[in-house]
CSV table of C-alpha atoms in Angstrom, one decimal:
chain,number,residue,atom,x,y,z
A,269,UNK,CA,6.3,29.6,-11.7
A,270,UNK,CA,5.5,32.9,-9.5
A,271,UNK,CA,3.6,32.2,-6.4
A,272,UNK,CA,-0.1,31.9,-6.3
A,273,UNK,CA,-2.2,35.3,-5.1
A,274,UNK,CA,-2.1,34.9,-1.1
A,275,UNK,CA,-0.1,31.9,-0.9
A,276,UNK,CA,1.8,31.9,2.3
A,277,UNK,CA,5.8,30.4,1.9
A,278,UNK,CA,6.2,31.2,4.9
A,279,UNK,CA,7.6,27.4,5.6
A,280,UNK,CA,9.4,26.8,2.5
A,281,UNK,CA,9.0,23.9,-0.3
A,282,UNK,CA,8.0,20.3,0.5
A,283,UNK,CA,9.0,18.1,-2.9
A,284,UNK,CA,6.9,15.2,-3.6
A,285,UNK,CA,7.9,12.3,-5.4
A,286,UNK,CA,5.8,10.4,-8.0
A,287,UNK,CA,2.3,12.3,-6.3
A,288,UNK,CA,0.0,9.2,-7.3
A,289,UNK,CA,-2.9,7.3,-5.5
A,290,UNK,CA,-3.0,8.3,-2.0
A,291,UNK,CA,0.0,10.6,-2.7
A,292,UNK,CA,-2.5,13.4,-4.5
A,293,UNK,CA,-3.2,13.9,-1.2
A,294,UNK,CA,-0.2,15.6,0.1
A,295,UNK,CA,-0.2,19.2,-2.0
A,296,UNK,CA,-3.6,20.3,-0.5
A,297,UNK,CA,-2.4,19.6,3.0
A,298,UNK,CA,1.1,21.1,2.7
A,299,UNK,CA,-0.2,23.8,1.1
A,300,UNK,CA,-3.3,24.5,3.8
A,301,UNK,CA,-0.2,24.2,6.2
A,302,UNK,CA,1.4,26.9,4.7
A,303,UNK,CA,3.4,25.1,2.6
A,304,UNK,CA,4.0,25.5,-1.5
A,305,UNK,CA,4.4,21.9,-2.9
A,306,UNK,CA,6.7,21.0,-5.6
A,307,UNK,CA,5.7,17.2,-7.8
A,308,UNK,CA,8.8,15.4,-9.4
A,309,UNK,CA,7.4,13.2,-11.5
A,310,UNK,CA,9.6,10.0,-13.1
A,311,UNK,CA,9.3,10.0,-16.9
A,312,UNK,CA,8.8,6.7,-18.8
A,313,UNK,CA,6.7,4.9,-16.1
A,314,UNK,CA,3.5,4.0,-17.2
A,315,UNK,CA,1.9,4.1,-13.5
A,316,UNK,CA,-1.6,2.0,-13.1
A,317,UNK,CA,-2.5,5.1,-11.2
A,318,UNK,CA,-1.9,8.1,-13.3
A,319,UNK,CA,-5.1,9.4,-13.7
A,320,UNK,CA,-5.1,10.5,-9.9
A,321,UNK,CA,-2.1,13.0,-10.1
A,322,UNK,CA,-3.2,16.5,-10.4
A,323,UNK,CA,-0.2,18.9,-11.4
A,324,UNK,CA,-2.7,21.9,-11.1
A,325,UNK,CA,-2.2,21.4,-7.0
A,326,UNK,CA,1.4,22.2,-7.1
A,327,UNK,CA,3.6,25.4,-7.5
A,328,UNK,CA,6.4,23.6,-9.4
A,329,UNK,CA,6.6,20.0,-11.7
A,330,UNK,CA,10.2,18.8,-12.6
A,331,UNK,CA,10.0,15.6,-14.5
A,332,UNK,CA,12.7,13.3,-14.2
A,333,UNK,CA,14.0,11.1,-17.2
A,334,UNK,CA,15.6,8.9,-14.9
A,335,UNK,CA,19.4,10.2,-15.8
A,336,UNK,CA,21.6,11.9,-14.3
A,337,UNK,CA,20.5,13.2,-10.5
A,338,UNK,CA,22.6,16.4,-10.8
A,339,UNK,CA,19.9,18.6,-13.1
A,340,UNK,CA,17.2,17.8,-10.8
A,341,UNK,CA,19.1,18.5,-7.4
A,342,UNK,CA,20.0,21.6,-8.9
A,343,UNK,CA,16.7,22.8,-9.6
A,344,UNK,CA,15.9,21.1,-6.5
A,345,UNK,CA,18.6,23.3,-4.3
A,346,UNK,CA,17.2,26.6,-6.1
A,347,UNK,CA,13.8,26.0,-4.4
A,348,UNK,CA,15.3,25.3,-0.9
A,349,UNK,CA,13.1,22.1,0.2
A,350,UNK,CA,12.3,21.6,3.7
A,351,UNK,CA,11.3,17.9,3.0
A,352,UNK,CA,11.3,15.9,0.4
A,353,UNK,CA,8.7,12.6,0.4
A,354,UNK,CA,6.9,9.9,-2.1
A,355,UNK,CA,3.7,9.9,-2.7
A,356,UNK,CA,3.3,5.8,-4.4
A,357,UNK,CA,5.6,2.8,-4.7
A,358,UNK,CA,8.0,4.7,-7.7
A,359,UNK,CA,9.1,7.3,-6.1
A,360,UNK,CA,10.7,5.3,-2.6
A,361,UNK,CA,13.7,5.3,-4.3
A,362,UNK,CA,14.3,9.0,-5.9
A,363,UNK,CA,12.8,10.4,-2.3
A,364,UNK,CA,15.2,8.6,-0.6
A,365,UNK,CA,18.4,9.8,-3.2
A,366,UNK,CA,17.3,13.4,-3.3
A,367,UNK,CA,16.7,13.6,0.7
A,368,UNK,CA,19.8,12.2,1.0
A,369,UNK,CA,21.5,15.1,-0.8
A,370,UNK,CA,19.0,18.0,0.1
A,371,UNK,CA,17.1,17.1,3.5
A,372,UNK,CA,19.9,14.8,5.2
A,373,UNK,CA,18.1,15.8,8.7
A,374,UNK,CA,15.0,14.3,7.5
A,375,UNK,CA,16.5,11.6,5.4
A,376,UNK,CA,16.4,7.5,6.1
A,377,UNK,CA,19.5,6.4,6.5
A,378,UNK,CA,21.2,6.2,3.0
A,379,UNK,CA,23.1,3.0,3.9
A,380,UNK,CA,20.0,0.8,4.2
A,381,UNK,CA,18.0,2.4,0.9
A,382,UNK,CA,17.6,-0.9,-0.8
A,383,UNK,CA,16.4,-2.6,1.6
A,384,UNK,CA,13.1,-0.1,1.7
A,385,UNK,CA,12.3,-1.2,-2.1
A,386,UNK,CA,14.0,-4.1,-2.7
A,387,UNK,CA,12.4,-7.1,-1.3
A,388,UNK,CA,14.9,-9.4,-1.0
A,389,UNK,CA,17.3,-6.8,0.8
A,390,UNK,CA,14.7,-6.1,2.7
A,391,UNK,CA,14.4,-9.4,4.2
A,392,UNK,CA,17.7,-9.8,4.7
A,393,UNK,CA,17.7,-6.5,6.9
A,394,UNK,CA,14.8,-7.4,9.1
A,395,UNK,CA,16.5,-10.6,9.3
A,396,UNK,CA,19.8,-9.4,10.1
A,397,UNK,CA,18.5,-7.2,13.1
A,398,UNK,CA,17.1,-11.1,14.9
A,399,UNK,CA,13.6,-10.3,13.9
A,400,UNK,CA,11.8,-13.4,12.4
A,401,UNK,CA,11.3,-13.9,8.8
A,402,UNK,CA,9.2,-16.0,6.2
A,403,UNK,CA,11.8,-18.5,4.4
A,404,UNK,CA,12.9,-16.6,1.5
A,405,UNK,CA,15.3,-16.5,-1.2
A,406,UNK,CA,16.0,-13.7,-4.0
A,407,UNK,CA,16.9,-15.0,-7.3
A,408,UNK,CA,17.1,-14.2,-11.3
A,409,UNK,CA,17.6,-18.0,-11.4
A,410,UNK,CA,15.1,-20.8,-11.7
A,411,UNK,CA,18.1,-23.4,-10.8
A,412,UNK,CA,18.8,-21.3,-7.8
A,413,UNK,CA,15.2,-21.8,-6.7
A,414,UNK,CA,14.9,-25.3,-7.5
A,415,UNK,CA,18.3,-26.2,-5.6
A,416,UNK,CA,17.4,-23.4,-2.2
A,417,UNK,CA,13.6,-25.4,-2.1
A,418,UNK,CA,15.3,-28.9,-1.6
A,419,UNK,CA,18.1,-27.5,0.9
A,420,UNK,CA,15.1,-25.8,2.8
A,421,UNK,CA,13.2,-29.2,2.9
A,422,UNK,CA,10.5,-26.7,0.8
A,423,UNK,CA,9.8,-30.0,-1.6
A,424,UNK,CA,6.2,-30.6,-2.0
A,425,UNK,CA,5.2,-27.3,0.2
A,426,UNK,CA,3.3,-24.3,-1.0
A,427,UNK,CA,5.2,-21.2,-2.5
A,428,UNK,CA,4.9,-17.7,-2.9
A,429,UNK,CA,6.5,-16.1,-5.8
A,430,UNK,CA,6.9,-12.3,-6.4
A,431,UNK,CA,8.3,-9.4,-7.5
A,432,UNK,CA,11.4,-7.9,-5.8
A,433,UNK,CA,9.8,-4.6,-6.9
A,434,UNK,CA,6.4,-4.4,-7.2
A,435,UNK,CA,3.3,-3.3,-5.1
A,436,UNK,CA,-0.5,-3.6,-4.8
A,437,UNK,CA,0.0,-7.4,-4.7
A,438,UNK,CA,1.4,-7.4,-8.5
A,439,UNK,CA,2.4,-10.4,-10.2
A,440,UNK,CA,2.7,-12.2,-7.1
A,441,UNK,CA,1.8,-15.8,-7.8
A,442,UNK,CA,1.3,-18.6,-5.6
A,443,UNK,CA,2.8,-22.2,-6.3
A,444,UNK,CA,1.0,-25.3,-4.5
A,445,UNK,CA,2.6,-28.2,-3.5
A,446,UNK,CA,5.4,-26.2,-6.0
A,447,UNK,CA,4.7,-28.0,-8.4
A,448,UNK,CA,4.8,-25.3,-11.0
A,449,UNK,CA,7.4,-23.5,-9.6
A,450,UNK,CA,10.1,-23.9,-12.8
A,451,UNK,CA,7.3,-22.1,-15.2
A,452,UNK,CA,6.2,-19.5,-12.4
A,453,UNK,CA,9.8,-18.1,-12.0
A,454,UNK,CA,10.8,-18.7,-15.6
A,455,UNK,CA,7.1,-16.6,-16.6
A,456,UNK,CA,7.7,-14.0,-14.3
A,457,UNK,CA,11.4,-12.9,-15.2
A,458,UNK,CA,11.6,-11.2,-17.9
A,459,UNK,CA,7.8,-10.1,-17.8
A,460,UNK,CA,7.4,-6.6,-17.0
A,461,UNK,CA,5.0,-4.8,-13.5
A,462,UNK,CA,2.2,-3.0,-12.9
A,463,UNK,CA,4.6,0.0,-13.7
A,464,UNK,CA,6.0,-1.1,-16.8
A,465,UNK,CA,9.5,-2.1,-15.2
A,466,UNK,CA,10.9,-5.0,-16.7
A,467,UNK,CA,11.1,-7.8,-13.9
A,468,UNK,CA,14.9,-9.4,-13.4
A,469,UNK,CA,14.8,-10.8,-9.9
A,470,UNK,CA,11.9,-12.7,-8.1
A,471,UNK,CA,11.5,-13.4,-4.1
A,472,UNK,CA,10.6,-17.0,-3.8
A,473,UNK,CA,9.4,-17.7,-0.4
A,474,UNK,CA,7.5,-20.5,1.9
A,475,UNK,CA,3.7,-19.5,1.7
A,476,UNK,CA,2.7,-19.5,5.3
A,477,UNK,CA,-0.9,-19.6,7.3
A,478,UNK,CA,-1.9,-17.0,9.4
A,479,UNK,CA,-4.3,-13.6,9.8
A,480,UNK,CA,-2.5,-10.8,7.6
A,481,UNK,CA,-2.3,-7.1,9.4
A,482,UNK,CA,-1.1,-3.8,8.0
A,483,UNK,CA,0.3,-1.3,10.4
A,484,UNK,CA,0.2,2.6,9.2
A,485,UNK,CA,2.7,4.5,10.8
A,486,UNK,CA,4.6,8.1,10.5
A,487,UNK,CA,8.2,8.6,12.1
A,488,UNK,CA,9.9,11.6,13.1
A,489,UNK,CA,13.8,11.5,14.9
A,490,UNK,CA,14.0,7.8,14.5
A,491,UNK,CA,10.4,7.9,17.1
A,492,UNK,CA,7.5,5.5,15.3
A,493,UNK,CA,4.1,6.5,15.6
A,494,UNK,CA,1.1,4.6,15.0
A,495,UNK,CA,-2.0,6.0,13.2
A,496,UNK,CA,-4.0,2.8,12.4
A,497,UNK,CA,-4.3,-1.2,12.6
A,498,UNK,CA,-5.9,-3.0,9.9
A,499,UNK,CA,-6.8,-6.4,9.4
A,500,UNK,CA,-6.9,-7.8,6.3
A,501,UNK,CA,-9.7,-10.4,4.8
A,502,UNK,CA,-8.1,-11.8,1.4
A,503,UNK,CA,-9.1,-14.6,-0.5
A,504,UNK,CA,-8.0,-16.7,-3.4
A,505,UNK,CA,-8.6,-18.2,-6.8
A,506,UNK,CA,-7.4,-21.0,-8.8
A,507,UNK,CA,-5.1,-18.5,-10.5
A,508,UNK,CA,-5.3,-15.7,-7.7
A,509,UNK,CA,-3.9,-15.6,-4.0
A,510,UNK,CA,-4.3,-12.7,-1.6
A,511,UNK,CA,-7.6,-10.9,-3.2
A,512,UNK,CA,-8.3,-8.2,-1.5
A,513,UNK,CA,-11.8,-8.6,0.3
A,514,UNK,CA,-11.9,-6.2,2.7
A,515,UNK,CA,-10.1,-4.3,5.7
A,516,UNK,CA,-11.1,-3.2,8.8
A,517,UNK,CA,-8.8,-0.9,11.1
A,518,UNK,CA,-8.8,-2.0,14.9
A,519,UNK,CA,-9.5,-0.5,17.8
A,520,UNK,CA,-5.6,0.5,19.0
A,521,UNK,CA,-6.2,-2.3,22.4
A,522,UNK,CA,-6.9,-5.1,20.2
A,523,UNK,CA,-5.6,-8.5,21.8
A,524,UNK,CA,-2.8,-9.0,20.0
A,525,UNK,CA,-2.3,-6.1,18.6
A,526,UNK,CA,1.4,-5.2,21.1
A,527,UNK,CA,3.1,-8.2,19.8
A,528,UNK,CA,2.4,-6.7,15.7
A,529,UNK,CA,3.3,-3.1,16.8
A,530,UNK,CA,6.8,-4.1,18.4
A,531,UNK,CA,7.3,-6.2,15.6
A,532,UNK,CA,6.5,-3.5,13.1
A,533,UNK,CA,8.6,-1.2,14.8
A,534,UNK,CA,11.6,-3.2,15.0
A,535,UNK,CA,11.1,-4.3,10.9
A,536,UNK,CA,11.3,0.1,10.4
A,537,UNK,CA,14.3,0.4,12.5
A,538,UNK,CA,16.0,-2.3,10.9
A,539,UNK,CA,15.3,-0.4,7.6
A,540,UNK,CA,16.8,3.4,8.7
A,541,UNK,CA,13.4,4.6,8.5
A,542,UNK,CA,13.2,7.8,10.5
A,543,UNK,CA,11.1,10.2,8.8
A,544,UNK,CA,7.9,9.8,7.0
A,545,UNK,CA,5.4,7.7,6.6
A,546,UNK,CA,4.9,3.9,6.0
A,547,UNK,CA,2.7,1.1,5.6
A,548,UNK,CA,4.0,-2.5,6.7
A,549,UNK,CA,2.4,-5.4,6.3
A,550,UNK,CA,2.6,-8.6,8.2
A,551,UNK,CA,1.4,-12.2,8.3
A,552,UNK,CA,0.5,-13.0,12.4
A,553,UNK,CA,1.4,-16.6,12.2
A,554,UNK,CA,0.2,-19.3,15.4
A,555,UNK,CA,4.2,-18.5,16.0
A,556,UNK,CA,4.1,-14.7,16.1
A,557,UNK,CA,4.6,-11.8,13.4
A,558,UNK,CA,6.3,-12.4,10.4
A,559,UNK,CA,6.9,-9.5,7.7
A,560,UNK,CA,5.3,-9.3,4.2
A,561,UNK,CA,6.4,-5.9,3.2
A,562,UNK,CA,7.2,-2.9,4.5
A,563,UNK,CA,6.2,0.2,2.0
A,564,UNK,CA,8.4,3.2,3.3
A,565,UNK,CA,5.4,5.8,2.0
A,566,UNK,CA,1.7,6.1,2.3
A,567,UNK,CA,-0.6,3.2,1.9
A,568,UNK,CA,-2.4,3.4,-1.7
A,569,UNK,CA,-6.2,4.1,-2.8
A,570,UNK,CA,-6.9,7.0,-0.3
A,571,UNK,CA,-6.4,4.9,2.6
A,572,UNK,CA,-5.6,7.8,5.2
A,573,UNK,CA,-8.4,9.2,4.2
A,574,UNK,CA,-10.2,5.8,5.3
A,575,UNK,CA,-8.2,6.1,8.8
A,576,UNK,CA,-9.0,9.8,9.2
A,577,UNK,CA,-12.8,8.8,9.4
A,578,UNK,CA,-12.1,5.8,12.0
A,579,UNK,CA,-9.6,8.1,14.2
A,580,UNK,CA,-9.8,11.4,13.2
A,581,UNK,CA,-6.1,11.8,12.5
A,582,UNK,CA,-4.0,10.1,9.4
A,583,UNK,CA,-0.1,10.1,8.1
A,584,UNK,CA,-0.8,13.1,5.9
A,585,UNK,CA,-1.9,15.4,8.8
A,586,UNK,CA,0.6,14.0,11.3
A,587,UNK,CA,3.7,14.8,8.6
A,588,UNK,CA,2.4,18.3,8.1
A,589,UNK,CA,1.7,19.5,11.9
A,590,UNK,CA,5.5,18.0,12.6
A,591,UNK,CA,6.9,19.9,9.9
A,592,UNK,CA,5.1,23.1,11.0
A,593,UNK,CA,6.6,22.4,14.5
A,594,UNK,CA,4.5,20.0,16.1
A,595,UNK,CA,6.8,17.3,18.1
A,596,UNK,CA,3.5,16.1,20.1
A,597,UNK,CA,2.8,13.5,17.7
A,598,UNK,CA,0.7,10.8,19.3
A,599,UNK,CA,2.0,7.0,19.4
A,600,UNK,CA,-1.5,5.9,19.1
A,601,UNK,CA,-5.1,7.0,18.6
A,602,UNK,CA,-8.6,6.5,19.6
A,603,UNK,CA,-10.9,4.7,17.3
A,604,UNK,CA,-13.8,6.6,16.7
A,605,UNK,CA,-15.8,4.7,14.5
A,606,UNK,CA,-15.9,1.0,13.3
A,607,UNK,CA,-15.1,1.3,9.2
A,608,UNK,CA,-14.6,-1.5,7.0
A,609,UNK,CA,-13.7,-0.6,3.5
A,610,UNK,CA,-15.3,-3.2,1.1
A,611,UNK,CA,-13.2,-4.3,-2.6
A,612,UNK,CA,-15.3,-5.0,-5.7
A,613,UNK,CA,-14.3,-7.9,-7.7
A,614,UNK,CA,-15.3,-9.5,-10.6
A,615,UNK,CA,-14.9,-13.2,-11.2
A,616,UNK,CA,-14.2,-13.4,-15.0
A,617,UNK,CA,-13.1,-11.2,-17.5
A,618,UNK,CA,-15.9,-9.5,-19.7
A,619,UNK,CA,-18.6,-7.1,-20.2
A,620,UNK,CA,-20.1,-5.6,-17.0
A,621,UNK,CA,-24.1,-4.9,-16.4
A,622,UNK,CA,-26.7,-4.3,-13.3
A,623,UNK,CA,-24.5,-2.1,-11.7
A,624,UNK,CA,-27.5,-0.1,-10.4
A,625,UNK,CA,-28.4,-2.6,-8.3
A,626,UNK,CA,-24.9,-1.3,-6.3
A,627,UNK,CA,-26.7,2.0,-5.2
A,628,UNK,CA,-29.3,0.5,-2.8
A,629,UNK,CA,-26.1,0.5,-0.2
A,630,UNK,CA,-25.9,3.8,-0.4
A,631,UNK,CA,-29.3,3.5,1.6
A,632,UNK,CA,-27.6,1.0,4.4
A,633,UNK,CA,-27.2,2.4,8.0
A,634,UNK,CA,-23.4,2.9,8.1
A,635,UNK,CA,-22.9,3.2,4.6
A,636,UNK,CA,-19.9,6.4,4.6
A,637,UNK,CA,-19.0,6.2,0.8
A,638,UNK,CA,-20.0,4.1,-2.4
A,639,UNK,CA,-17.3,4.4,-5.2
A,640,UNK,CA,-18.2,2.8,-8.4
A,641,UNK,CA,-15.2,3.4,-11.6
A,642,UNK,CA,-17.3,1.4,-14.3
A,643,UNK,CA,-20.6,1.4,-15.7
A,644,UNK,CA,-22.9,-0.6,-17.8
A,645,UNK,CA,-21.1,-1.9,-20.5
A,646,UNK,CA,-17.4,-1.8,-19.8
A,647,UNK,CA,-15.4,-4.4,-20.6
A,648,UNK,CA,-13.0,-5.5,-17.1
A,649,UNK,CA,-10.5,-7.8,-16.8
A,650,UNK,CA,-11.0,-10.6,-14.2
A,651,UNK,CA,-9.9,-9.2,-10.7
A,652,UNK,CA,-6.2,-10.5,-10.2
A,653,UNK,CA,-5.0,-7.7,-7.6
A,654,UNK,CA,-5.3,-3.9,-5.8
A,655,UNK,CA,-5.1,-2.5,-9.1
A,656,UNK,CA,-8.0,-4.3,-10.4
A,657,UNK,CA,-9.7,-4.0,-7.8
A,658,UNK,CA,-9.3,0.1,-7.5
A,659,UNK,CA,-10.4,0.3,-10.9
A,660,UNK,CA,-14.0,-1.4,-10.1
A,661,UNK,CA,-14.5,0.5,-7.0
A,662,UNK,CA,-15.4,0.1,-3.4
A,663,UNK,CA,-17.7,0.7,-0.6
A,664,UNK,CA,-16.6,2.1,2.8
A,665,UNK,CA,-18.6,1.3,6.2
A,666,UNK,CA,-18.5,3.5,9.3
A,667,UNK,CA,-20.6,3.7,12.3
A,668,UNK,CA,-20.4,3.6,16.3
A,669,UNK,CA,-22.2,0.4,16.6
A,670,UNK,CA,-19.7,-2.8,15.4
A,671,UNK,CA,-23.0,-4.6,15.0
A,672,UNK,CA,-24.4,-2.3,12.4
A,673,UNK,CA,-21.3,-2.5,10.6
A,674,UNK,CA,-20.8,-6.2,10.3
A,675,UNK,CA,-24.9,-6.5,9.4
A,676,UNK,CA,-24.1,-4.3,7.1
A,677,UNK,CA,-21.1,-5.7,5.5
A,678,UNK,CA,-23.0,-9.2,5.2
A,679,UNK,CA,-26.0,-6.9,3.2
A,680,UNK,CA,-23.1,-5.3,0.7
A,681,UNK,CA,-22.3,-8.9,0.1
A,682,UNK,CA,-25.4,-10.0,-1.2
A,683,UNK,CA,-26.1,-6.6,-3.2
A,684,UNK,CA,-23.0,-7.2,-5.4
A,685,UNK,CA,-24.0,-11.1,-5.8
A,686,UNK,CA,-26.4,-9.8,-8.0
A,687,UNK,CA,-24.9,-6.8,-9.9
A,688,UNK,CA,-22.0,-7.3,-12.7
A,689,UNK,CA,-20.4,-10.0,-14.2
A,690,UNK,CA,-21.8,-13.6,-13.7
A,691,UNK,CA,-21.2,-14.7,-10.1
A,692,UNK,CA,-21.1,-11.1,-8.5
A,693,UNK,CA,-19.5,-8.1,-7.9
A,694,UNK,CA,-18.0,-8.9,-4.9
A,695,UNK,CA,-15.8,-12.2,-3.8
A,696,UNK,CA,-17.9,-14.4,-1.5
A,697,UNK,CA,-15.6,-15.0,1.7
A,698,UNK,CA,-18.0,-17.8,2.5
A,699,UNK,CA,-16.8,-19.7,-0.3
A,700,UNK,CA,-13.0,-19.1,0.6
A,701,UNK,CA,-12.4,-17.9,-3.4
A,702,UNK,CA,-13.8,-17.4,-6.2
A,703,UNK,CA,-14.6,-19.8,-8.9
């Protein structure tokens, strides 16, 4: 494909892998920064997310079948790629193989690439560089489970199962008292994700208490920077844990907040990541930080764009200004503005109505942005995780005044009672779940 009319290539191709969800947003900055972005999309993947990639933003698509690595390299190597980088959850993997061959100076460490998509290696990792962990064991088999719960004096405790590859809190599953914990494992393998992968290993893990963070960060010669704190408010159902109900990104001085960035840092080094951007989530426990996941690309559902309007700054700008030379990268930033992005949610599966009732917060104070993806008469599924939830919507709160925010926040709360499906539009974190 010839160049566009007045298009600079001045600083070469930058390749991005599986462009989805917040990943859409990478072509129009590399190419502002003088750039000319190339997508490599993964062929038989039927991503939740699809309808956010927009091919028309790049100057060359190679889709990938998933075969042999050699044709794409090779058409790869022709365009001489500066960087190479994922955009979601499916393409971690190919970034980190093609780097490997084509950017090795900007390339995680090749030795340590399962651990930044497998879960269970990943554990192991963070585990084996003395940082603390959440009991966990990775297993395709339920009598492996069954036999690690009663050596770990687990028997009768909660459990978390999940995944090994997964995202957006798919098919995770929680297990009281594990009582359930044979049918749970035994459901879920076999079964296939969010991304129509079939599912052959699960993580089965102690469920522990404790405030959940997610750190946002973008690396650069093994050096961690940190563009944003969030704090997570999830809830849970009788057949749901960890609904998302809203974040809010903290000032950078928080109390607390040195203890979850050492932690996060440590949990990235023990993973090779040295280049790009991630998002790690952790559980802050009475005893200290313990690590959920750590996603070695951008956080999902436009987030940086969230963090851009509470700091001014994001992953997506801090890659492109290094890349064009910049090695002033702050560890840090200011927090400009209070926001609090707000997750629709819908109780029960069926037909939604009164979704005009959603547009008097358009009218509140610090009301930044109102997203609604339905309308009248759509049939949704009941809410189960981020995917579900990005498919209803949002709203996004920013302002100077913390006060104005949280008034705010309790008045969205009360709009979406009453717009919907029966019980609401939103979950009610007074009533600690939803019905």
């Amino acid at each position: 494909m010839l160049p566009r009319s007045g298009q600079d290539m001045r600083r070469g191709t930058v390749v991005i892998v599986e462009p989805y969800s917040s990943g859409n947003m990478l072509a129009p900055a590399f190419r502002q920064g003088g750039f000319s972005p190339c997508a490599v999309t993964l062929s038989g993947l039927s991503a939740p997310n699809s309808a956010t990639l927009r091919l028309s933003d790049f100057d060359e698509h190679i889709a990938y079948d998933g075969g042999e690595l050699g044709p794409p390299v090779g058409r790869l190597r022709a365009l001489d790629p500066v960087a190479i980088v994922p955009g979601t959850h499916t393409g971690v993997k190919l970034a980190d193989e093609l780097a490997a061959v084509l950017t090795p100076k900007l390339a995680n460490a090749p030795d340590l690439g399962s651990a930044r998509h497998h879960k269970g290696d990943m554990i192991a990792a963070v585990a084996a560089a003395d940082l603390p962990t959440i009991r966990s064991l990775c297993t395709s088999d339920v009598g492996d489970a069954l036999t690690w719960i009663t050596r770990e004096r687990l028997s009768g405790r909660d459990l978390v199962v999940k995944p090994v590859d997964s995202a957006g809190t798919d098919s995770v599953r929680f297990v009281p008292g594990g009582h359930d914990l044979r049918a749970v494992v035994t459901g879920l393998l076999g079964s296939a994700n969010r991304y129509g992968s079939p599912i052959s290993e699960v993580l089965v893990q102690e469920h522990v208490k404790g405030v959940e963070y997610a750190v946002d960060t973008f690396s650069y010669e093994g050096r961690h920077t940190v563009n944003d704190i969030v704090r997570y408010h999830k809830v849970s159902s009788r057949r749901h844990i960890a609904l998302y109900a809203s974040m809010e990104i903290l000032p950078m001085d928080a109390p607390g907040n040195d203890a979850i960035i050492g932690y996060v840092k440590g949990a990235l080094d023990a993973l090779g990541i040295t280049f790009g951007a991630a998002h790690t989530e952790v559980m802050v426990t009475e005893d200290g930080p313990l690590l959920i996941e750590v996603n070695a690309r951008l956080s999902g559902g436009g987030h940086p764009w969230t963090c851009e309007l509470a700091t001014g700054d994001n992953s997506v700008d801090r890659m492109v200004r290094y890349l064009a030379g910049d090695r002033n990268i702050p560890d840090g930033y200011p927090l400009q503005l209070t926001t609090l992005a707000i997750f629709f949610a819908v109780r029960s599966a069926g037909v939604v109505s009164g979704l005009s009732r959603l547009d008097a917060i358009v009218d509140l104070p610090s009301c930044y942005h109102l997203q609604v993806n339905v309308q009248d008469g759509d049939y949704v599924p009941e809410t189960s995780d981020l995917f579900d939830a990005q498919r209803l919507g949002m709203a996004v709160l920013a302002h100077s005044d913390p006060a104005q925010v949280a008034a705010d926040h309790r008045e969205v709360r009360r709009i979406a009672a009453e717009a919907g499906r029966p019980g609401g539009f939103t979950i009610d974190p007074n009533r600690g779940g939803m019905e």
